[in-house]
Amino acid sequence: MADGKTYTLLDGRKVATEIKKEIAAKVKALKSQGKKEPHLAIILVGDDGASSTYVDGKVKACTEVGFHFSLMRFATTISESRLIKHIEQINNDDDIDGFIVQLPLPEHISVVRITEKIRADKDVDGFTNHNFGSIVSKNPLLLPATPNGVMELLRRYNIDTVGRHCVMVGASRIAGAPLSMMLAEQGQATVTICHKYTKDLASHTRMADILLVAVGKPGLITADMVKDGVVVIDIGISRVPDKAKDSGFSIRGDVDFNGVAPKSSFITPVPGGIGPMTIASLLMNTLKAAEQRKH
Ligand code: GUN
């Protein structure tokens, strides 16, 4: 590398900007055919600081690509049944092409019950069982947004997954579980899934050609846990106290970047890696949902 680095940074921010330009051009084309712009609705319950920041990023991205958006905010105290009523209204609102319910939700509301109320063809997060299951079908529907953002980043850097050993650390419903299925199904990789009960994590991570981490434990993966030449995808986003920052915190991933980067061939930064790709993926799904609704 020109700057003396041995690794290539997987620049999610740059790739997401490219994708947003492509989407903006498609929105223009739709409008020139007399069709309406895609409409994304976002439900935000409560006033969690991190969730508000993520939602601000999604709203900004909608504006950048020319989507119409609706932000629907509800108090933390809203009951599950009232929230379901709002979801049903959006399900039946012909003007809205796709919507998401920002997580986490307050403890008195069941994420599982809420998710299953979302109409699958408007589920642009790809969270419902219907869309999740479509990963292993011949006709994938709205693919889970974060995993699809990872797959898209790998494709855009021409990183081949076929027959390679991918080690997924974390088996969450949002990231690890669907991503490991997508790596096996669409990526035709050999996949190991590690989770909180895995014994001797390092013995698995050291085998990885491609290491993907989504657990939310800052700095979990250290240099001694990877082999030379590994491709590293860090999906963790945690806020850690940082007196040097005006906000009082900085964003850290699950990988000790400074230690691991010199051993890797490709690595994502945090922030600026998978975060922007998740938003780009959400926009891609919203465009797909709108096109399939044939306005
Ligand atoms: N909270 C953290 N990540 C996500 C995401 O990708 N979608 C939603 N809806 N909530 C989240």
PDB file of N, CA and C in Angstrom, residues 1-87:
ATOM      1  N   MET A   1       0.836  -1.202   0.000  1.00  0.00           N
ATOM      2  CA  MET A   1       0.000   0.000   0.000  1.00  0.00           C
ATOM      3  C   MET A   1       0.875   1.258   0.000  1.00  0.00           C
ATOM      4  N   ALA A   2       0.371   2.316  -0.601  1.00  0.00           N
ATOM      5  CA  ALA A   2       1.162   3.539  -0.760  1.00  0.00           C
ATOM      6  C   ALA A   2       1.599   4.103   0.598  1.00  0.00           C
ATOM      7  N   ASP A   3       0.739   3.961   1.621  1.00  0.00           N
ATOM      8  CA  ASP A   3       1.068   4.559   2.914  1.00  0.00           C
ATOM      9  C   ASP A   3       1.804   3.583   3.838  1.00  0.00           C
ATOM     10  N   GLY A   4       2.323   2.508   3.275  1.00  0.00           N
ATOM     11  CA  GLY A   4       3.100   1.555   4.057  1.00  0.00           C
ATOM     12  C   GLY A   4       2.256   0.504   4.757  1.00  0.00           C
ATOM     13  N   LYS A   5       0.943   0.559   4.639  1.00  0.00           N
ATOM     14  CA  LYS A   5       0.078  -0.444   5.283  1.00  0.00           C
ATOM     15  C   LYS A   5       0.129  -1.736   4.479  1.00  0.00           C
ATOM     16  N   THR A   6      -0.010  -2.844   5.171  1.00  0.00           N
ATOM     17  CA  THR A   6       0.001  -4.131   4.474  1.00  0.00           C
ATOM     18  C   THR A   6      -1.416  -4.592   4.168  1.00  0.00           C
ATOM     19  N   TYR A   7      -2.389  -3.920   4.713  1.00  0.00           N
ATOM     20  CA  TYR A   7      -3.782  -4.347   4.560  1.00  0.00           C
ATOM     21  C   TYR A   7      -4.587  -3.320   3.776  1.00  0.00           C
ATOM     22  N   THR A   8      -5.721  -3.790   3.237  1.00  0.00           N
ATOM     23  CA  THR A   8      -6.652  -2.880   2.565  1.00  0.00           C
ATOM     24  C   THR A   8      -7.835  -2.628   3.486  1.00  0.00           C
ATOM     25  N   LEU A   9      -8.163  -1.366   3.650  1.00  0.00           N
ATOM     26  CA  LEU A   9      -9.318  -1.006   4.471  1.00  0.00           C
ATOM     27  C   LEU A   9     -10.594  -1.254   3.665  1.00  0.00           C
ATOM     28  N   LEU A  10     -11.541  -1.961   4.249  1.00  0.00           N
ATOM     29  CA  LEU A  10     -12.843  -2.164   3.586  1.00  0.00           C
ATOM     30  C   LEU A  10     -13.702  -0.953   3.934  1.00  0.00           C
ATOM     31  N   ASP A  11     -13.727  -0.013   3.010  1.00  0.00           N
ATOM     32  CA  ASP A  11     -14.282   1.310   3.290  1.00  0.00           C
ATOM     33  C   ASP A  11     -15.794   1.328   3.050  1.00  0.00           C
ATOM     34  N   GLY A  12     -16.531   0.946   4.089  1.00  0.00           N
ATOM     35  CA  GLY A  12     -17.993   0.869   3.972  1.00  0.00           C
ATOM     36  C   GLY A  12     -18.618   2.216   3.674  1.00  0.00           C
ATOM     37  N   ARG A  13     -18.007   3.267   4.206  1.00  0.00           N
ATOM     38  CA  ARG A  13     -18.567   4.601   3.972  1.00  0.00           C
ATOM     39  C   ARG A  13     -18.504   4.952   2.493  1.00  0.00           C
ATOM     40  N   LYS A  14     -17.355   4.638   1.870  1.00  0.00           N
ATOM     41  CA  LYS A  14     -17.172   4.951   0.443  1.00  0.00           C
ATOM     42  C   LYS A  14     -18.121   4.107  -0.413  1.00  0.00           C
ATOM     43  N   VAL A  15     -18.193   2.815  -0.116  1.00  0.00           N
ATOM     44  CA  VAL A  15     -19.064   1.934  -0.904  1.00  0.00           C
ATOM     45  C   VAL A  15     -20.530   2.332  -0.722  1.00  0.00           C
ATOM     46  N   ALA A  16     -20.905   2.690   0.504  1.00  0.00           N
ATOM     47  CA  ALA A  16     -22.298   3.101   0.755  1.00  0.00           C
ATOM     48  C   ALA A  16     -22.624   4.362  -0.046  1.00  0.00           C
ATOM     49  N   THR A  17     -21.653   5.260  -0.169  1.00  0.00           N
ATOM     50  CA  THR A  17     -21.866   6.475  -0.973  1.00  0.00           C
ATOM     51  C   THR A  17     -22.111   6.106  -2.439  1.00  0.00           C
ATOM     52  N   GLU A  18     -21.330   5.144  -2.943  1.00  0.00           N
ATOM     53  CA  GLU A  18     -21.536   4.675  -4.336  1.00  0.00           C
ATOM     54  C   GLU A  18     -22.943   4.107  -4.499  1.00  0.00           C
ATOM     55  N   ILE A  19     -23.337   3.268  -3.542  1.00  0.00           N
ATOM     56  CA  ILE A  19     -24.665   2.625  -3.628  1.00  0.00           C
ATOM     57  C   ILE A  19     -25.764   3.689  -3.582  1.00  0.00           C
ATOM     58  N   LYS A  20     -25.586   4.677  -2.719  1.00  0.00           N
ATOM     59  CA  LYS A  20     -26.614   5.735  -2.613  1.00  0.00           C
ATOM     60  C   LYS A  20     -26.726   6.506  -3.931  1.00  0.00           C
ATOM     61  N   LYS A  21     -25.597   6.716  -4.606  1.00  0.00           N
ATOM     62  CA  LYS A  21     -25.653   7.391  -5.920  1.00  0.00           C
ATOM     63  C   LYS A  21     -26.449   6.540  -6.907  1.00  0.00           C
ATOM     64  N   GLU A  22     -26.208   5.228  -6.886  1.00  0.00           N
ATOM     65  CA  GLU A  22     -26.931   4.329  -7.803  1.00  0.00           C
ATOM     66  C   GLU A  22     -28.434   4.363  -7.505  1.00  0.00           C
ATOM     67  N   ILE A  23     -28.765   4.365  -6.209  1.00  0.00           N
ATOM     68  CA  ILE A  23     -30.191   4.381  -5.832  1.00  0.00           C
ATOM     69  C   ILE A  23     -30.824   5.720  -6.230  1.00  0.00           C
ATOM     70  N   ALA A  24     -30.104   6.819  -5.983  1.00  0.00           N
ATOM     71  CA  ALA A  24     -30.637   8.149  -6.338  1.00  0.00           C
ATOM     72  C   ALA A  24     -30.952   8.214  -7.832  1.00  0.00           C
ATOM     73  N   ALA A  25     -30.087   7.613  -8.655  1.00  0.00           N
ATOM     74  CA  ALA A  25     -30.316   7.622 -10.111  1.00  0.00           C
ATOM     75  C   ALA A  25     -31.582   6.823 -10.442  1.00  0.00           C
ATOM     76  N   LYS A  26     -31.788   5.710  -9.730  1.00  0.00           N
ATOM     77  CA  LYS A  26     -32.995   4.891  -9.978  1.00  0.00           C
ATOM     78  C   LYS A  26     -34.259   5.631  -9.538  1.00  0.00           C
ATOM     79  N   VAL A  27     -34.162   6.375  -8.441  1.00  0.00           N
ATOM     80  CA  VAL A  27     -35.323   7.147  -7.968  1.00  0.00           C
ATOM     81  C   VAL A  27     -35.680   8.215  -9.012  1.00  0.00           C
ATOM     82  N   LYS A  28     -34.658   8.857  -9.566  1.00  0.00           N
ATOM     83  CA  LYS A  28     -34.888   9.866 -10.614  1.00  0.00           C
ATOM     84  C   LYS A  28     -35.598   9.228 -11.794  1.00  0.00           C
ATOM     85  N   ALA A  29     -35.115   8.031 -12.176  1.00  0.00           N
ATOM     86  CA  ALA A  29     -35.704   7.337 -13.333  1.00  0.00           C
ATOM     87  C   ALA A  29     -37.171   6.995 -13.050  1.00  0.00           C
ATOM     88  N   LEU A  30     -37.453   6.524 -11.830  1.00  0.00           N
ATOM     89  CA  LEU A  30     -38.846   6.202 -11.453  1.00  0.00           C
ATOM     90  C   LEU A  30     -39.729   7.443 -11.603  1.00  0.00           C
ATOM     91  N   LYS A  31     -39.213   8.553 -11.082  1.00  0.00           N
ATOM     92  CA  LYS A  31     -40.016   9.781 -11.090  1.00  0.00           C
ATOM     93  C   LYS A  31     -40.213  10.301 -12.515  1.00  0.00           C
ATOM     94  N   SER A  32     -39.194  10.096 -13.365  1.00  0.00           N
ATOM     95  CA  SER A  32     -39.349  10.571 -14.745  1.00  0.00           C
ATOM     96  C   SER A  32     -40.376   9.725 -15.502  1.00  0.00           C
ATOM     97  N   GLN A  33     -40.645   8.521 -14.969  1.00  0.00           N
ATOM     98  CA  GLN A  33     -41.711   7.687 -15.565  1.00  0.00           C
ATOM     99  C   GLN A  33     -43.070   7.988 -14.922  1.00  0.00           C
ATOM    100  N   GLY A  34     -43.108   9.025 -14.096  1.00  0.00           N
ATOM    101  CA  GLY A  34     -44.365   9.425 -13.473  1.00  0.00           C
ATOM    102  C   GLY A  34     -44.715   8.601 -12.243  1.00  0.00           C
ATOM    103  N   LYS A  35     -43.747   7.785 -11.752  1.00  0.00           N
ATOM    104  CA  LYS A  35     -44.027   6.991 -10.552  1.00  0.00           C
ATOM    105  C   LYS A  35     -43.585   7.771  -9.321  1.00  0.00           C
ATOM    106  N   LYS A  36     -44.101   7.352  -8.164  1.00  0.00           N
ATOM    107  CA  LYS A  36     -43.737   8.092  -6.949  1.00  0.00           C
ATOM    108  C   LYS A  36     -42.427   7.563  -6.369  1.00  0.00           C
ATOM    109  N   GLU A  37     -41.795   8.395  -5.555  1.00  0.00           N
ATOM    110  CA  GLU A  37     -40.548   7.968  -4.933  1.00  0.00           C
ATOM    111  C   GLU A  37     -40.847   6.947  -3.830  1.00  0.00           C
ATOM    112  N   PRO A  38     -39.888   6.013  -3.552  1.00  0.00           N
ATOM    113  CA  PRO A  38     -40.103   5.058  -2.463  1.00  0.00           C
ATOM    114  C   PRO A  38     -40.316   5.778  -1.132  1.00  0.00           C
ATOM    115  N   HIS A  39     -41.132   5.180  -0.272  1.00  0.00           N
ATOM    116  CA  HIS A  39     -41.469   5.780   1.019  1.00  0.00           C
ATOM    117  C   HIS A  39     -41.119   4.798   2.140  1.00  0.00           C
ATOM    118  N   LEU A  40     -40.177   5.212   2.991  1.00  0.00           N
ATOM    119  CA  LEU A  40     -39.753   4.397   4.141  1.00  0.00           C
ATOM    120  C   LEU A  40     -40.301   5.014   5.423  1.00  0.00           C
ATOM    121  N   ALA A  41     -40.923   4.211   6.267  1.00  0.00           N
ATOM    122  CA  ALA A  41     -41.363   4.690   7.582  1.00  0.00           C
ATOM    123  C   ALA A  41     -40.496   4.045   8.663  1.00  0.00           C
ATOM    124  N   ILE A  42     -40.191   4.824   9.675  1.00  0.00           N
ATOM    125  CA  ILE A  42     -39.351   4.342  10.778  1.00  0.00           C
ATOM    126  C   ILE A  42     -40.096   4.545  12.086  1.00  0.00           C
ATOM    127  N   ILE A  43     -40.240   3.465  12.840  1.00  0.00           N
ATOM    128  CA  ILE A  43     -40.866   3.562  14.163  1.00  0.00           C
ATOM    129  C   ILE A  43     -39.762   3.582  15.210  1.00  0.00           C
ATOM    130  N   LEU A  44     -39.778   4.603  16.056  1.00  0.00           N
ATOM    131  CA  LEU A  44     -38.787   4.709  17.128  1.00  0.00           C
ATOM    132  C   LEU A  44     -39.535   4.836  18.452  1.00  0.00           C
ATOM    133  N   VAL A  45     -39.309   3.882  19.339  1.00  0.00           N
ATOM    134  CA  VAL A  45     -39.979   3.901  20.642  1.00  0.00           C
ATOM    135  C   VAL A  45     -38.963   4.317  21.710  1.00  0.00           C
ATOM    136  N   GLY A  46     -39.318   5.362  22.478  1.00  0.00           N
ATOM    137  CA  GLY A  46     -38.452   5.784  23.580  1.00  0.00           C
ATOM    138  C   GLY A  46     -37.395   6.760  23.121  1.00  0.00           C
ATOM    139  N   ASP A  47     -36.428   7.033  24.019  1.00  0.00           N
ATOM    140  CA  ASP A  47     -35.437   8.062  23.696  1.00  0.00           C
ATOM    141  C   ASP A  47     -34.011   7.577  23.936  1.00  0.00           C
ATOM    142  N   ASP A  48     -33.771   6.290  23.610  1.00  0.00           N
ATOM    143  CA  ASP A  48     -32.421   5.740  23.710  1.00  0.00           C
ATOM    144  C   ASP A  48     -31.483   6.520  22.780  1.00  0.00           C
ATOM    145  N   GLY A  49     -30.355   7.007  23.345  1.00  0.00           N
ATOM    146  CA  GLY A  49     -29.458   7.883  22.588  1.00  0.00           C
ATOM    147  C   GLY A  49     -28.888   7.219  21.348  1.00  0.00           C
ATOM    148  N   ALA A  50     -28.425   5.968  21.500  1.00  0.00           N
ATOM    149  CA  ALA A  50     -27.802   5.279  20.355  1.00  0.00           C
ATOM    150  C   ALA A  50     -28.834   5.057  19.252  1.00  0.00           C
ATOM    151  N   SER A  51     -30.057   4.626  19.634  1.00  0.00           N
ATOM    152  CA  SER A  51     -31.100   4.381  18.629  1.00  0.00           C
ATOM    153  C   SER A  51     -31.431   5.662  17.880  1.00  0.00           C
ATOM    154  N   SER A  52     -31.515   6.788  18.618  1.00  0.00           N
ATOM    155  CA  SER A  52     -31.818   8.067  17.963  1.00  0.00           C
ATOM    156  C   SER A  52     -30.741   8.413  16.947  1.00  0.00           C
ATOM    157  N   THR A  53     -29.471   8.151  17.297  1.00  0.00           N
ATOM    158  CA  THR A  53     -28.372   8.446  16.363  1.00  0.00           C
ATOM    159  C   THR A  53     -28.501   7.587  15.106  1.00  0.00           C
ATOM    160  N   TYR A  54     -28.794   6.281  15.283  1.00  0.00           N
ATOM    161  CA  TYR A  54     -28.925   5.400  14.107  1.00  0.00           C
ATOM    162  C   TYR A  54     -30.082   5.851  13.227  1.00  0.00           C
ATOM    163  N   VAL A  55     -31.185   6.223  13.883  1.00  0.00           N
ATOM    164  CA  VAL A  55     -32.364   6.645  13.119  1.00  0.00           C
ATOM    165  C   VAL A  55     -32.065   7.945  12.361  1.00  0.00           C
ATOM    166  N   ASP A  56     -31.337   8.868  13.009  1.00  0.00           N
ATOM    167  CA  ASP A  56     -30.943  10.108  12.308  1.00  0.00           C
ATOM    168  C   ASP A  56     -30.174   9.760  11.031  1.00  0.00           C
ATOM    169  N   GLY A  57     -29.283   8.773  11.127  1.00  0.00           N
ATOM    170  CA  GLY A  57     -28.500   8.349   9.952  1.00  0.00           C
ATOM    171  C   GLY A  57     -29.391   7.798   8.849  1.00  0.00           C
ATOM    172  N   LYS A  58     -30.425   7.069   9.223  1.00  0.00           N
ATOM    173  CA  LYS A  58     -31.343   6.478   8.235  1.00  0.00           C
ATOM    174  C   LYS A  58     -32.170   7.577   7.558  1.00  0.00           C
ATOM    175  N   VAL A  59     -32.620   8.546   8.365  1.00  0.00           N
ATOM    176  CA  VAL A  59     -33.414   9.655   7.822  1.00  0.00           C
ATOM    177  C   VAL A  59     -32.570  10.472   6.838  1.00  0.00           C
ATOM    178  N   LYS A  60     -31.319  10.729   7.226  1.00  0.00           N
ATOM    179  CA  LYS A  60     -30.411  11.515   6.365  1.00  0.00           C
ATOM    180  C   LYS A  60     -30.192  10.771   5.034  1.00  0.00           C
ATOM    181  N   ALA A  61     -30.014   9.458   5.130  1.00  0.00           N
ATOM    182  CA  ALA A  61     -29.773   8.664   3.913  1.00  0.00           C
ATOM    183  C   ALA A  61     -30.987   8.709   2.986  1.00  0.00           C
ATOM    184  N   CYS A  62     -32.192   8.660   3.556  1.00  0.00           N
ATOM    185  CA  CYS A  62     -33.422   8.764   2.741  1.00  0.00           C
ATOM    186  C   CYS A  62     -33.426  10.079   1.970  1.00  0.00           C
ATOM    187  N   THR A  63     -33.067  11.149   2.667  1.00  0.00           N
ATOM    188  CA  THR A  63     -33.051  12.471   2.026  1.00  0.00           C
ATOM    189  C   THR A  63     -32.038  12.485   0.885  1.00  0.00           C
ATOM    190  N   GLU A  64     -30.871  11.881   1.129  1.00  0.00           N
ATOM    191  CA  GLU A  64     -29.807  11.887   0.110  1.00  0.00           C
ATOM    192  C   GLU A  64     -30.228  11.203  -1.185  1.00  0.00           C
ATOM    193  N   VAL A  65     -31.009  10.116  -1.076  1.00  0.00           N
ATOM    194  CA  VAL A  65     -31.362   9.366  -2.296  1.00  0.00           C
ATOM    195  C   VAL A  65     -32.718   9.780  -2.872  1.00  0.00           C
ATOM    196  N   GLY A  66     -33.407  10.703  -2.211  1.00  0.00           N
ATOM    197  CA  GLY A  66     -34.692  11.173  -2.741  1.00  0.00           C
ATOM    198  C   GLY A  66     -35.886  10.332  -2.324  1.00  0.00           C
ATOM    199  N   PHE A  67     -35.730   9.518  -1.269  1.00  0.00           N
ATOM    200  CA  PHE A  67     -36.883   8.768  -0.747  1.00  0.00           C
ATOM    201  C   PHE A  67     -37.756   9.710   0.095  1.00  0.00           C
ATOM    202  N   HIS A  68     -39.036   9.406   0.156  1.00  0.00           N
ATOM    203  CA  HIS A  68     -39.912  10.033   1.123  1.00  0.00           C
ATOM    204  C   HIS A  68     -39.757   9.233   2.421  1.00  0.00           C
ATOM    205  N   PHE A  69     -39.751   9.886   3.565  1.00  0.00           N
ATOM    206  CA  PHE A  69     -39.680   9.119   4.814  1.00  0.00           C
ATOM    207  C   PHE A  69     -40.659   9.664   5.827  1.00  0.00           C
ATOM    208  N   SER A  70     -41.080   8.802   6.740  1.00  0.00           N
ATOM    209  CA  SER A  70     -41.912   9.218   7.872  1.00  0.00           C
ATOM    210  C   SER A  70     -41.276   8.672   9.132  1.00  0.00           C
ATOM    211  N   LEU A  71     -41.002   9.556  10.065  1.00  0.00           N
ATOM    212  CA  LEU A  71     -40.455   9.118  11.354  1.00  0.00           C
ATOM    213  C   LEU A  71     -41.579   9.158  12.373  1.00  0.00           C
ATOM    214  N   MET A  72     -41.883   7.995  12.954  1.00  0.00           N
ATOM    215  CA  MET A  72     -42.988   7.915  13.916  1.00  0.00           C
ATOM    216  C   MET A  72     -42.410   7.613  15.289  1.00  0.00           C
ATOM    217  N   ARG A  73     -42.491   8.576  16.176  1.00  0.00           N
ATOM    218  CA  ARG A  73     -41.894   8.407  17.514  1.00  0.00           C
ATOM    219  C   ARG A  73     -42.990   8.137  18.529  1.00  0.00           C
ATOM    220  N   PHE A  74     -42.714   7.195  19.433  1.00  0.00           N
ATOM    221  CA  PHE A  74     -43.667   6.868  20.492  1.00  0.00           C
ATOM    222  C   PHE A  74     -42.946   6.855  21.840  1.00  0.00           C
ATOM    223  N   ALA A  75     -43.711   7.174  22.902  1.00  0.00           N
ATOM    224  CA  ALA A  75     -43.129   7.192  24.252  1.00  0.00           C
ATOM    225  C   ALA A  75     -42.769   5.766  24.688  1.00  0.00           C
ATOM    226  N   THR A  76     -41.780   5.666  25.566  1.00  0.00           N
ATOM    227  CA  THR A  76     -41.342   4.359  26.102  1.00  0.00           C
ATOM    228  C   THR A  76     -42.503   3.593  26.711  1.00  0.00           C
ATOM    229  N   THR A  77     -43.499   4.347  27.192  1.00  0.00           N
ATOM    230  CA  THR A  77     -44.611   3.718  27.917  1.00  0.00           C
ATOM    231  C   THR A  77     -45.692   3.141  26.992  1.00  0.00           C
ATOM    232  N   ILE A  78     -45.553   3.284  25.695  1.00  0.00           N
ATOM    233  CA  ILE A  78     -46.600   2.764  24.793  1.00  0.00           C
ATOM    234  C   ILE A  78     -46.779   1.261  25.052  1.00  0.00           C
ATOM    235  N   SER A  79     -48.039   0.810  25.005  1.00  0.00           N
ATOM    236  CA  SER A  79     -48.267  -0.620  25.252  1.00  0.00           C
ATOM    237  C   SER A  79     -47.992  -1.406  23.970  1.00  0.00           C
ATOM    238  N   GLU A  80     -47.766  -2.705  24.155  1.00  0.00           N
ATOM    239  CA  GLU A  80     -47.509  -3.570  22.988  1.00  0.00           C
ATOM    240  C   GLU A  80     -48.714  -3.566  22.042  1.00  0.00           C
ATOM    241  N   SER A  81     -49.923  -3.595  22.625  1.00  0.00           N
ATOM    242  CA  SER A  81     -51.112  -3.669  21.759  1.00  0.00           C
ATOM    243  C   SER A  81     -51.293  -2.379  20.951  1.00  0.00           C
ATOM    244  N   ARG A  82     -50.972  -1.230  21.557  1.00  0.00           N
ATOM    245  CA  ARG A  82     -51.078   0.035  20.798  1.00  0.00           C
ATOM    246  C   ARG A  82     -50.042   0.072  19.675  1.00  0.00           C
ATOM    247  N   LEU A  83     -48.847  -0.408  19.986  1.00  0.00           N
ATOM    248  CA  LEU A  83     -47.794  -0.416  18.956  1.00  0.00           C
ATOM    249  C   LEU A  83     -48.209  -1.325  17.793  1.00  0.00           C
ATOM    250  N   ILE A  84     -48.814  -2.439  18.141  1.00  0.00           N
ATOM    251  CA  ILE A  84     -49.278  -3.365  17.087  1.00  0.00           C
ATOM    252  C   ILE A  84     -50.352  -2.694  16.226  1.00  0.00           C
ATOM    253  N   LYS A  85     -51.219  -1.901  16.856  1.00  0.00           N
ATOM    254  CA  LYS A  85     -52.250  -1.170  16.082  1.00  0.00           C
ATOM    255  C   LYS A  85     -51.592  -0.244  15.054  1.00  0.00           C
ATOM    256  N   HIS A  86     -50.525   0.453  15.489  1.00  0.00           N
ATOM    257  CA  HIS A  86     -49.817   1.353  14.559  1.00  0.00           C
ATOM    258  C   HIS A  86     -49.185   0.548  13.425  1.00  0.00           C
ATOM    259  N   ILE A  87     -48.616  -0.608  13.767  1.00  0.00           N
ATOM    260  CA  ILE A  87     -47.982  -1.440  12.732  1.00  0.00           C
ATOM    261  C   ILE A  87     -49.032  -1.897  11.723  1.00  0.00           C
TER     262      ILE A  87
END
